[in-house]
Coordinates of C-alpha atoms (C1' of nucleotides) in Angstrom, one line a residue:
Chain A
D1 CA -22.5 11.0 11.7
T2 CA -20.1 8.1 12.5
K3 CA -21.7 5.2 14.2
K4 CA -19.9 4.1 17.3
A5 CA -19.3 0.5 17.8
G6 CA -19.4 -0.7 21.4
E7 CA -16.1 -0.9 23.2
G8 CA -16.0 -4.6 23.1
M9 CA -16.9 -4.8 19.4
R10 CA -15.9 -8.1 18.0
L11 CA -15.3 -8.8 14.3
P12 CA -16.2 -12.2 13.0
I13 CA -12.6 -12.9 11.8
Q14 CA -11.1 -16.4 12.0
I15 CA -7.4 -17.1 11.8
N16 CA -6.2 -20.4 10.5
E17 CA -2.9 -20.9 12.1
Q18 CA -2.2 -24.0 10.0
S19 CA -2.5 -22.2 6.7
A20 CA 0.6 -20.9 4.9
E21 CA -1.4 -17.8 4.0
P22 CA 0.1 -14.8 5.7
L23 CA -1.7 -13.5 8.8
Y24 CA -2.2 -10.0 7.5
H25 CA -3.6 -11.5 4.3
Q26 CA -6.1 -13.7 6.1
I27 CA -7.3 -10.8 8.2
G28 CA -7.4 -8.5 5.2
V29 CA -9.5 -10.8 3.1
Q30 CA -12.1 -11.2 5.8
L31 CA -12.2 -7.6 6.8
R32 CA -12.5 -6.5 3.1
A33 CA -15.4 -8.9 2.7
L34 CA -17.2 -7.6 5.8
I35 CA -17.0 -4.1 4.3
L36 CA -17.9 -4.9 0.7
S37 CA -20.8 -7.1 1.8
G38 CA -22.2 -4.3 3.9
Q39 CA -21.9 -6.2 7.2
L40 CA -19.8 -3.3 8.3
Q41 CA -21.4 0.0 7.3
E42 CA -20.0 3.3 6.4
G43 CA -18.7 5.3 9.3
T44 CA -18.4 2.3 11.6
L45 CA -15.6 2.7 14.0
L46 CA -13.3 -0.4 13.9
P47 CA -11.5 -1.8 16.9
S48 CA -8.3 0.0 17.6
I49 CA -5.2 -1.6 16.2
R50 CA -4.2 -2.7 19.7
E51 CA -7.6 -4.2 20.4
L52 CA -7.8 -6.2 17.2
A53 CA -4.2 -7.3 17.7
Q54 CA -5.2 -8.7 21.1
M55 CA -8.4 -10.3 19.7
E56 CA -6.5 -12.0 16.9
K57 CA -3.5 -12.7 19.1
C58 CA -1.1 -11.1 16.8
S59 CA 1.2 -8.1 16.7
V60 CA -0.1 -4.6 16.5
T61 CA 2.1 -4.1 13.5
T62 CA 0.4 -6.8 11.7
V63 CA -3.0 -5.3 12.3
K64 CA -1.6 -1.9 11.3
R65 CA -0.5 -3.3 8.0
V66 CA -4.0 -4.6 7.3
Y67 CA -5.6 -1.3 8.1
N68 CA -3.0 0.4 5.9
D69 CA -3.7 -1.8 2.9
L70 CA -7.4 -1.4 3.1
E71 CA -7.0 2.4 3.5
A72 CA -4.9 2.4 0.4
E73 CA -7.8 0.6 -1.4
G74 CA -10.1 3.3 -0.2
L75 CA -12.2 1.0 2.1
L76 CA -10.9 2.5 5.4
R77 CA -10.3 5.9 6.7
T78 CA -7.9 6.5 9.5
R79 CA -7.5 9.6 11.6
Q80 CA -4.6 9.9 14.0
G81 CA -5.8 10.2 17.6
T82 CA -9.3 9.2 16.7
G83 CA -9.3 5.7 15.2
T84 CA -10.1 3.9 12.0
Y85 CA -13.5 4.0 10.3
V86 CA -15.2 2.3 7.3
A87 CA -14.8 4.8 4.5
Q88 CA -17.5 6.2 2.2
V89 CA -17.5 4.2 -1.0
S90 CA -19.9 4.7 -3.8
E91 CA -22.6 2.0 -4.1
Q92 CA -21.4 1.5 -7.6
E93 CA -17.7 1.1 -6.7
R94 CA -18.6 -1.3 -3.8
D95 CA -20.8 -3.5 -6.0
K96 CA -17.9 -3.7 -8.5
Q97 CA -15.4 -4.7 -5.9
R98 CA -17.7 -7.0 -4.1
L99 CA -17.7 -9.7 -6.7
S100 CA -14.2 -9.2 -8.2
A101 CA -12.5 -11.6 -5.9
V102 CA -15.2 -14.2 -6.5
V103 CA -15.0 -13.8 -10.3
E104 CA -11.2 -14.2 -10.1
A105 CA -11.5 -17.3 -8.1
I106 CA -14.0 -18.8 -10.5
E107 CA -11.8 -18.0 -13.4
A108 CA -8.8 -19.6 -11.7
A109 CA -10.8 -22.8 -11.0
I110 CA -12.0 -23.0 -14.6
E111 CA -8.4 -22.6 -15.8
A112 CA -7.3 -25.3 -13.5
G113 CA -10.0 -27.5 -15.1
K114 CA -8.8 -26.8 -18.6
R115 CA -5.3 -27.6 -17.7
V116 CA -6.4 -31.2 -16.9
Q117 CA -8.7 -31.2 -20.0
C118 CA -12.0 -31.1 -18.2
S119 CA -15.0 -31.2 -20.4
E120 CA -17.7 -28.5 -19.9
A121 CA -20.0 -31.1 -18.4
E122 CA -17.3 -32.3 -16.0
L123 CA -16.7 -28.8 -14.7
K124 CA -20.3 -28.1 -14.3
Q125 CA -20.8 -31.3 -12.3
I126 CA -18.0 -30.4 -10.0
F127 CA -19.4 -27.0 -9.5
L128 CA -22.9 -28.1 -8.8
E129 CA -21.8 -30.8 -6.4
A130 CA -19.8 -28.3 -4.4
M131 CA -22.7 -25.9 -4.4
Q132 CA -25.0 -28.5 -2.9
H133 CA -22.7 -28.8 0.0
H134 CA -22.7 -25.1 0.7
Y135 CA -26.3 -24.3 -0.1
P136 CA -28.2 -27.4 1.0
Chain B
D1 CA 9.2 -49.7 -22.2
T2 CA 10.2 -46.1 -21.7
K3 CA 9.6 -43.8 -24.6
K4 CA 12.3 -41.4 -25.4
A5 CA 11.5 -37.9 -26.0
G6 CA 13.6 -36.1 -28.6
E7 CA 16.3 -33.9 -27.4
G8 CA 14.5 -30.8 -28.4
M9 CA 11.3 -31.8 -26.7
R10 CA 9.3 -28.8 -25.7
L11 CA 6.8 -28.8 -22.9
P12 CA 3.8 -26.5 -23.3
I13 CA 4.6 -24.6 -20.1
Q14 CA 4.0 -20.8 -19.9
I15 CA 5.6 -18.7 -17.2
N16 CA 3.7 -15.6 -16.1
E17 CA 6.4 -13.0 -15.2
Q18 CA 3.9 -10.6 -13.7
S19 CA 2.4 -13.1 -11.3
A20 CA 3.5 -13.2 -7.7
E21 CA 3.2 -16.9 -7.8
P22 CA 6.6 -18.6 -7.3
L23 CA 8.3 -19.9 -10.4
Y24 CA 8.6 -23.5 -9.1
H25 CA 4.9 -23.5 -8.3
Q26 CA 3.8 -22.2 -11.7
I27 CA 5.9 -24.8 -13.4
G28 CA 4.8 -27.5 -11.0
V29 CA 1.1 -26.9 -11.5
Q30 CA 1.4 -27.1 -15.3
L31 CA 3.7 -30.1 -15.4
R32 CA 1.5 -32.0 -12.9
A33 CA -1.5 -31.2 -15.1
L34 CA 0.2 -32.5 -18.2
I35 CA 0.9 -35.8 -16.5
L36 CA -2.5 -36.2 -14.8
S37 CA -4.4 -35.4 -18.0
G38 CA -2.4 -37.9 -19.9
Q39 CA -0.8 -35.4 -22.2
L40 CA 2.5 -36.9 -21.0
Q41 CA 2.3 -40.6 -20.9
E42 CA 3.9 -43.2 -18.6
G43 CA 7.5 -43.7 -19.3
T44 CA 8.0 -40.5 -21.3
L45 CA 11.5 -39.1 -20.8
L46 CA 11.3 -35.5 -19.6
P47 CA 13.9 -32.8 -20.6
S48 CA 16.9 -32.7 -18.4
I49 CA 16.9 -30.2 -15.5
R50 CA 19.3 -28.0 -17.4
E51 CA 17.3 -28.2 -20.6
L52 CA 14.1 -27.2 -19.0
A53 CA 15.8 -24.5 -17.0
Q54 CA 17.1 -23.1 -20.3
M55 CA 13.7 -23.3 -22.0
E56 CA 11.9 -21.6 -19.2
K57 CA 14.7 -19.1 -18.5
C58 CA 14.9 -20.0 -14.9
S59 CA 17.4 -21.4 -12.5
V60 CA 18.3 -25.1 -12.5
T61 CA 17.6 -25.3 -8.8
T62 CA 14.1 -24.2 -9.5
V63 CA 13.5 -27.0 -12.0
K64 CA 15.2 -29.4 -9.6
R65 CA 12.7 -28.5 -7.0
V66 CA 9.8 -29.2 -9.3
Y67 CA 11.1 -32.6 -10.3
N68 CA 11.8 -33.4 -6.7
D69 CA 8.3 -32.4 -5.7
L70 CA 6.6 -34.4 -8.4
E71 CA 8.8 -37.4 -7.7
A72 CA 7.7 -37.2 -4.0
E73 CA 4.1 -37.2 -5.3
G74 CA 4.9 -40.4 -7.2
L75 CA 4.3 -38.8 -10.6
L76 CA 7.9 -38.8 -11.7
R77 CA 10.7 -41.2 -11.4
T78 CA 14.4 -40.4 -11.6
R79 CA 17.0 -42.9 -12.6
Q80 CA 20.6 -41.9 -12.0
G81 CA 22.4 -41.1 -15.2
T82 CA 19.4 -41.8 -17.4
G83 CA 17.0 -39.0 -16.6
T84 CA 13.6 -38.3 -15.3
Y85 CA 10.5 -40.2 -16.5
V86 CA 6.8 -40.1 -16.1
A87 CA 6.1 -42.7 -13.5
Q88 CA 3.6 -45.6 -13.6
V89 CA 0.4 -44.5 -11.8
S90 CA -2.7 -46.6 -11.4
E91 CA -5.6 -45.4 -13.5
Q92 CA -7.6 -45.1 -10.4
E93 CA -5.0 -43.0 -8.5
R94 CA -4.6 -40.7 -11.6
D95 CA -8.3 -40.1 -11.9
K96 CA -8.5 -39.3 -8.3
Q97 CA -5.7 -36.7 -8.4
R98 CA -6.6 -35.3 -11.8
L99 CA -9.6 -33.3 -10.4
S100 CA -8.4 -32.6 -6.9
A101 CA -6.9 -29.2 -7.8
V102 CA -10.0 -28.3 -9.6
V103 CA -12.3 -29.2 -6.8
E104 CA -10.1 -27.3 -4.3
A105 CA -10.2 -24.2 -6.6
I106 CA -14.0 -24.4 -6.9
E107 CA -14.4 -24.7 -3.2
A108 CA -12.2 -21.7 -2.6
A109 CA -14.3 -19.7 -5.1
I110 CA -17.5 -20.6 -3.4
E111 CA -16.1 -19.7 0.0
A112 CA -15.0 -16.3 -1.4
G113 CA -18.6 -15.9 -2.6
K114 CA -20.1 -16.7 0.8
R115 CA -17.8 -14.3 2.5
V116 CA -19.4 -11.4 0.5
Q117 CA -22.8 -13.0 1.0
C118 CA -23.4 -14.2 -2.5
S119 CA -26.7 -15.9 -3.1
E120 CA -26.8 -19.3 -4.7
A121 CA -28.2 -17.7 -7.9
E122 CA -25.5 -15.0 -7.9
L123 CA -22.8 -17.6 -7.7
K124 CA -24.3 -19.8 -10.4
Q125 CA -24.6 -16.8 -12.7
I126 CA -21.0 -15.9 -12.3
F127 CA -19.9 -19.4 -12.9
L128 CA -22.0 -19.9 -16.0
E129 CA -20.9 -16.5 -17.4
A130 CA -17.3 -17.5 -16.9
M131 CA -17.9 -20.9 -18.5
Q132 CA -19.3 -19.2 -21.6
H133 CA -16.1 -17.4 -22.1
H134 CA -14.0 -20.5 -21.9
Y135 CA -16.3 -23.0 -23.7
P136 CA -18.0 -20.9 -26.3
Chain C
D1 CA -8.9 49.6 22.7
T2 CA -9.9 46.0 22.3
K3 CA -12.8 45.4 19.9
K4 CA -15.2 42.9 21.1
A5 CA -16.5 40.3 18.7
G6 CA -20.1 39.3 19.1
E7 CA -20.8 36.1 20.9
G8 CA -21.8 34.3 17.7
M9 CA -18.7 35.4 15.9
R10 CA -17.8 33.0 13.1
L11 CA -14.4 32.6 11.7
P12 CA -14.2 31.5 8.1
I13 CA -12.3 28.3 8.8
Q14 CA -12.9 25.2 6.8
I15 CA -11.9 21.7 8.0
N16 CA -11.1 19.1 5.3
E17 CA -12.1 15.8 6.8
Q18 CA -10.4 13.9 4.1
S19 CA -7.0 15.4 4.4
A20 CA -4.4 13.6 6.5
E21 CA -3.3 17.0 7.7
P22 CA -3.8 17.2 11.5
L23 CA -6.8 19.2 12.7
Y24 CA -4.8 21.6 14.8
H25 CA -2.6 22.3 11.8
Q26 CA -5.4 23.0 9.4
I27 CA -7.0 25.4 11.9
G28 CA -3.7 27.0 12.8
V29 CA -2.8 27.7 9.2
Q30 CA -6.1 29.4 8.5
L31 CA -6.3 31.4 11.7
R32 CA -2.7 32.6 11.2
A33 CA -3.6 33.7 7.7
L34 CA -6.6 35.6 8.9
I35 CA -4.5 37.6 11.3
L36 CA -1.5 38.2 9.0
S37 CA -3.7 39.3 6.2
G38 CA -5.5 41.8 8.4
Q39 CA -8.9 40.1 8.1
L40 CA -8.7 39.9 11.9
Q41 CA -7.5 43.1 13.3
E42 CA -5.5 43.9 16.4
G43 CA -7.4 43.6 19.6
T44 CA -10.2 41.5 18.2
L45 CA -11.6 39.1 20.7
L46 CA -11.6 35.5 19.4
P47 CA -14.2 32.9 20.2
S48 CA -13.6 31.1 23.4
I49 CA -11.8 27.7 23.1
R50 CA -15.1 25.9 23.8
E51 CA -17.0 28.0 21.2
L52 CA -14.5 27.4 18.4
A53 CA -14.3 23.7 19.3
Q54 CA -18.0 23.5 18.9
M55 CA -18.0 25.4 15.6
E56 CA -15.3 23.3 14.1
K57 CA -16.7 20.1 15.7
C58 CA -13.4 19.2 17.2
S59 CA -11.9 18.8 20.6
V60 CA -11.2 21.7 22.9
T61 CA -7.7 20.4 23.4
T62 CA -7.2 20.8 19.7
V63 CA -8.3 24.5 19.8
K64 CA -6.3 25.1 22.9
R65 CA -3.2 23.9 21.1
V66 CA -3.8 26.2 18.2
Y67 CA -4.3 29.2 20.5
N68 CA -1.1 28.3 22.4
D69 CA 0.9 28.0 19.2
L70 CA -0.2 31.3 17.9
E71 CA 0.4 32.9 21.2
A72 CA 3.9 31.5 21.2
E73 CA 4.3 33.1 17.8
G74 CA 3.2 36.5 19.2
L75 CA 0.1 36.6 17.1
L76 CA -2.4 36.1 20.0
R77 CA -2.5 37.2 23.5
T78 CA -4.5 35.6 26.3
R79 CA -5.7 37.4 29.3
Q80 CA -7.0 35.3 32.2
G81 CA -10.7 35.4 32.5
T82 CA -11.2 37.8 29.6
G83 CA -10.3 35.7 26.6
T84 CA -8.0 35.5 23.7
Y85 CA -7.2 38.6 21.5
V86 CA -5.3 39.3 18.3
A87 CA -2.0 40.7 19.6
Q88 CA -0.3 43.9 18.5
V89 CA 2.3 43.2 15.9
S90 CA 4.5 45.8 14.2
E91 CA 3.5 46.5 10.6
Q92 CA 7.0 45.4 9.6
E93 CA 6.9 42.1 11.4
R94 CA 3.5 41.3 10.1
D95 CA 4.5 42.0 6.5
K96 CA 7.5 39.8 6.9
Q97 CA 5.5 36.9 8.3
R98 CA 2.6 37.3 5.9
L99 CA 4.4 35.8 2.9
S100 CA 6.7 33.4 4.5
A101 CA 4.4 30.4 4.2
V102 CA 3.8 31.3 0.6
V103 CA 7.5 31.6 -0.2
E104 CA 8.2 28.3 1.5
A105 CA 5.4 26.6 -0.5
I106 CA 6.7 28.0 -3.8
E107 CA 10.2 26.8 -2.9
A108 CA 8.9 23.3 -2.2
A109 CA 7.0 23.2 -5.5
I110 CA 10.1 24.2 -7.4
E111 CA 12.2 21.6 -5.7
A112 CA 9.6 19.0 -6.5
G113 CA 9.9 20.1 -10.1
K114 CA 13.7 19.9 -10.1
R115 CA 13.5 16.3 -8.7
V116 CA 11.7 15.2 -11.8
Q117 CA 14.0 17.3 -14.0
C118 CA 11.5 20.0 -15.0
S119 CA 12.9 22.6 -17.3
E120 CA 12.4 26.3 -16.4
A121 CA 9.8 26.6 -19.1
E122 CA 7.9 23.6 -17.9
L123 CA 7.7 24.9 -14.4
K124 CA 6.6 28.4 -15.6
Q125 CA 3.9 26.9 -17.7
I126 CA 2.5 24.8 -14.8
F127 CA 2.5 27.9 -12.6
L128 CA 0.8 30.1 -15.1
E129 CA -1.8 27.6 -15.9
A130 CA -2.6 27.1 -12.2
M131 CA -2.8 30.9 -11.8
Q132 CA -5.3 31.2 -14.5
H133 CA -7.6 28.9 -12.7
H134 CA -7.3 30.9 -9.5
Y135 CA -7.3 34.4 -10.9
P136 CA -9.5 34.2 -14.0
Chain D
D1 CA 16.3 -7.9 -20.9
T2 CA 16.8 -6.4 -17.4
K3 CA 19.8 -4.1 -17.0
K4 CA 22.0 -5.1 -14.2
A5 CA 23.2 -2.4 -12.0
G6 CA 26.7 -2.8 -10.6
E7 CA 26.9 -4.3 -7.2
G8 CA 27.9 -1.1 -5.6
M9 CA 25.1 0.8 -7.3
R10 CA 24.4 4.0 -5.4
L11 CA 21.2 5.9 -5.6
P12 CA 21.4 9.7 -5.3
I13 CA 19.1 9.8 -2.3
Q14 CA 19.7 12.3 0.5
I15 CA 18.1 11.9 3.9
N16 CA 17.4 14.9 6.0
E17 CA 17.7 13.8 9.6
Q18 CA 16.4 17.1 10.9
S19 CA 13.2 17.0 9.0
A20 CA 10.0 15.8 10.6
E21 CA 9.1 14.1 7.3
P22 CA 9.1 10.3 7.9
L23 CA 12.1 8.4 6.6
Y24 CA 10.2 6.1 4.4
H25 CA 8.5 9.1 2.8
Q26 CA 11.7 11.0 2.1
I27 CA 13.2 8.0 0.4
G28 CA 9.9 7.3 -1.4
V29 CA 9.6 10.7 -2.8
Q30 CA 13.1 10.7 -4.2
L31 CA 13.1 7.2 -5.6
R32 CA 9.7 7.9 -7.2
A33 CA 11.2 11.0 -8.8
L34 CA 14.2 9.1 -10.1
I35 CA 11.9 6.6 -11.8
L36 CA 9.4 9.1 -13.2
S37 CA 12.1 11.3 -14.5
G38 CA 13.7 8.5 -16.3
Q39 CA 17.0 8.6 -14.3
L40 CA 16.2 5.0 -13.5
Q41 CA 15.1 3.1 -16.5
E42 CA 12.7 0.2 -17.0
G43 CA 14.2 -3.1 -15.9
T44 CA 17.0 -1.6 -13.7
L45 CA 17.8 -3.7 -10.7
L46 CA 17.6 -1.7 -7.6
P47 CA 19.9 -2.2 -4.6
S48 CA 18.6 -5.0 -2.4
I49 CA 16.6 -3.9 0.6
R50 CA 19.5 -4.7 2.9
E51 CA 22.0 -2.8 0.7
L52 CA 19.9 0.3 0.6
A53 CA 19.2 0.1 4.3
Q54 CA 22.9 0.1 4.9
M55 CA 23.5 3.0 2.5
E56 CA 20.8 5.2 4.0
K57 CA 21.6 4.0 7.5
C58 CA 18.1 2.9 8.3
S59 CA 16.3 -0.3 9.0
V60 CA 15.6 -3.0 6.4
T61 CA 12.0 -2.8 7.3
T62 CA 11.9 0.9 6.4
V63 CA 13.3 0.3 2.9
K64 CA 11.0 -2.6 2.5
R65 CA 8.1 -0.3 3.1
V66 CA 9.3 2.1 0.5
Y67 CA 9.6 -0.7 -2.1
N68 CA 6.2 -2.0 -1.2
D69 CA 4.6 1.4 -1.6
L70 CA 6.2 2.0 -5.0
E71 CA 5.2 -1.5 -6.1
A72 CA 1.6 -0.8 -5.1
E73 CA 1.8 2.3 -7.4
G74 CA 3.1 0.1 -10.2
L75 CA 6.5 1.7 -10.4
L76 CA 8.5 -1.2 -9.0
R77 CA 8.3 -5.0 -9.6
T78 CA 9.6 -7.4 -6.9
R79 CA 10.4 -11.0 -7.3
Q80 CA 11.2 -13.1 -4.3
G81 CA 14.7 -14.5 -4.4
T82 CA 15.6 -12.3 -7.3
G83 CA 15.4 -8.6 -6.3
T84 CA 13.5 -5.5 -7.1
Y85 CA 13.3 -3.9 -10.5
V86 CA 11.9 -0.7 -12.1
A87 CA 8.6 -1.8 -13.6
Q88 CA 7.4 -1.2 -17.1
V89 CA 5.2 1.8 -17.2
S90 CA 3.5 3.2 -20.3
E91 CA 5.1 6.4 -21.5
Q92 CA 1.7 8.1 -21.2
E93 CA 1.2 7.0 -17.6
R94 CA 4.7 8.0 -16.6
D95 CA 4.3 11.5 -18.1
K96 CA 1.1 11.9 -16.3
Q97 CA 2.5 10.9 -13.0
R98 CA 5.8 12.8 -13.5
L99 CA 4.3 16.2 -13.0
S100 CA 1.4 15.4 -10.7
A101 CA 3.4 16.1 -7.5
V102 CA 4.6 19.3 -9.0
V103 CA 1.2 20.5 -9.9
E104 CA -0.1 19.7 -6.5
A105 CA 2.7 21.6 -4.9
I106 CA 2.1 24.6 -7.1
E107 CA -1.7 24.5 -6.3
A108 CA -0.9 24.4 -2.6
A109 CA 1.4 27.4 -2.8
I110 CA -1.2 29.4 -4.7
E111 CA -3.8 28.6 -2.1
A112 CA -1.5 29.6 0.7
G113 CA -1.1 32.9 -1.2
K114 CA -4.8 33.4 -1.5
R115 CA -5.3 32.8 2.2
V116 CA -3.1 35.8 3.0
Q117 CA -4.8 37.8 0.2
C118 CA -1.9 37.9 -2.2
S119 CA -2.6 39.7 -5.5
E120 CA -1.9 38.0 -8.7
A121 CA 1.2 40.3 -9.2
E122 CA 2.5 39.5 -5.7
L123 CA 2.4 35.8 -6.3
K124 CA 4.0 36.0 -9.7
Q125 CA 6.8 38.1 -8.2
I126 CA 7.5 35.6 -5.5
F127 CA 7.5 32.7 -8.0
L128 CA 9.8 34.5 -10.5
E129 CA 12.2 35.5 -7.7
A130 CA 12.4 31.9 -6.4
M131 CA 12.9 30.6 -10.0
Q132 CA 15.9 33.0 -10.4
H133 CA 17.6 31.3 -7.5
H134 CA 17.1 27.8 -8.9
Y135 CA 17.6 28.5 -12.6
P136 CA 20.2 31.2 -12.7
Chain E
dG1 C1' 22.3 -14.4 -2.1
dT2 C1' 17.3 -12.4 -2.6
dG3 C1' 12.5 -10.9 -0.7
dG4 C1' 8.3 -12.0 2.8
dT5 C1' 6.3 -12.2 7.3
dC6 C1' 6.0 -11.4 12.1
dT7 C1' 7.3 -9.9 16.6
dA8 C1' 7.9 -6.9 20.7
dG9 C1' 8.9 -2.7 21.9
dA10 C1' 10.3 2.0 21.7
dC11 C1' 9.1 6.8 21.0
dC12 C1' 6.4 10.3 19.1
dA13 C1' 2.1 13.0 17.5
dC14 C1' -2.7 13.8 17.8
dC15 C1' -7.2 14.4 20.1
Chain F
dG1 C1' -6.8 7.0 24.8
dT2 C1' -5.8 6.9 19.5
dG3 C1' -2.6 6.1 15.2
dG4 C1' 2.4 6.8 13.0
dT5 C1' 7.2 5.7 12.6
dC6 C1' 11.2 3.0 13.3
dT7 C1' 14.1 -0.5 15.0
dA8 C1' 16.6 -5.0 15.4
dG9 C1' 16.1 -9.4 14.8
dA10 C1' 14.0 -13.7 14.0
dC11 C1' 12.6 -17.2 10.8
dC12 C1' 10.9 -18.7 6.4
dA13 C1' 10.6 -19.1 1.2
dC14 C1' 12.6 -18.5 -3.4
dG15 C1' 16.3 -18.9 -7.0

DNA sequence: GTGGTCTAGACCACC
DNA sequence: GTGGTCTAGACCACG
């Protein structure tokens, strides 16, 4: 009961070559989000490390590192000779993890605001303005 | 008209040993915020590199890098033999820079939310909840 | 004097999908134990490679490897066209092999204990406690 | 308050070249045991990845992987430019982890015994005999 | 000096 | 075909 993805399966992952953020981290963040948001469902077969490496124009080792990290987090399941699958995660656990990165980022933003002595109103205004750009 | 800070001047800068964020970056972010928010006024004499290194229990080269970076940004000015001072910055320029880090952080948070397919309402709720913790 | 097993013969072999242990190894360990403990007697006809592969939902090459390994150990015998049988093994040889895996596992456990500087008493307590769970 | 280890610090780690066990795993198991058993105390500076690689005659990348894994487990703490230290772990957490590998190994041994239908007495005898060799 | 990332490629094990 | 390990070396970032 593992869904097979087509051979040419393409993950919507975008690499920003300009960014100082490490490659494996960029890929990891996006793949993690795809799983936690349910865009990749349980049991889905991911591209092989070689395929994804080719797609993202990076080394096989780099992709392997991403898969390793996500497996350590319990989001992926790897079987030698077979491939790498989206692991079973409890609905509860997934919901918990889904927003954790967002909450952290919001907290960080608010702390940045407090460091420059933003008022509550000032922060809210910045937030709402940014939201209008993203959810018009 | 350069105000002298006492020898024992202490900057309210906190290092988080646990964080993976580089030392020079942690210090830089906080010192920049102190200047941009007006907590350190124009002309104020900062602690010498050696003094600050001792206070923060880090290497002098680390502090040197921070002072260099902020000088390059035009926030600090170093005079040979006298020390490092908070530079003159136009009100307009300061206001512009003051919130830039905050805006960036908010943008990053919203993008993290979109990656896991947060709705507008969901994001707003997370933001407001976090705000309540910081501005009770 | 070779006993025939019915076509639908089912071996009590359980695959653990979660384990990182290779499939052929999981199957091999259990089949070997069935033979060495006498639960499968001399001359018994085993399921065909294809049958066992179907039962365990694995590849025929995996089962083939298991049969090959056990044949190399002298526990199985394959006759072209007829199938694979439990081989004749001297009582003495079987007794010797039966406990070898157990002894090895016990040794490994004790060495793990010594690495974290377990006392003799500590190790004995752990062992006895675990035994109580398995032989209540 | 981090204890400095002498430059030539040598860890009592033995590699078995014959074993099929991966290098990074062999090193990891032993280093983990040194920490959990208290032979390496909190704050101790470990050999640099290059030093340890030279000592164990393996690649820097392999050592890095070990340090990464143990850091992910919370046993090590790494600071760029500075080195790798034994992390602070609560007494309680350390005690819990210290025996977990041992318990697992004992469980595995007992299960191996049950597969070949060992009696309780038989298993106990094997265990006690093995103990006599290790704690004479 | 330290660690952090990335590569290209080798060789092996599993299915 | 798949993943798993390991290497040697490059280049960068931090203190």
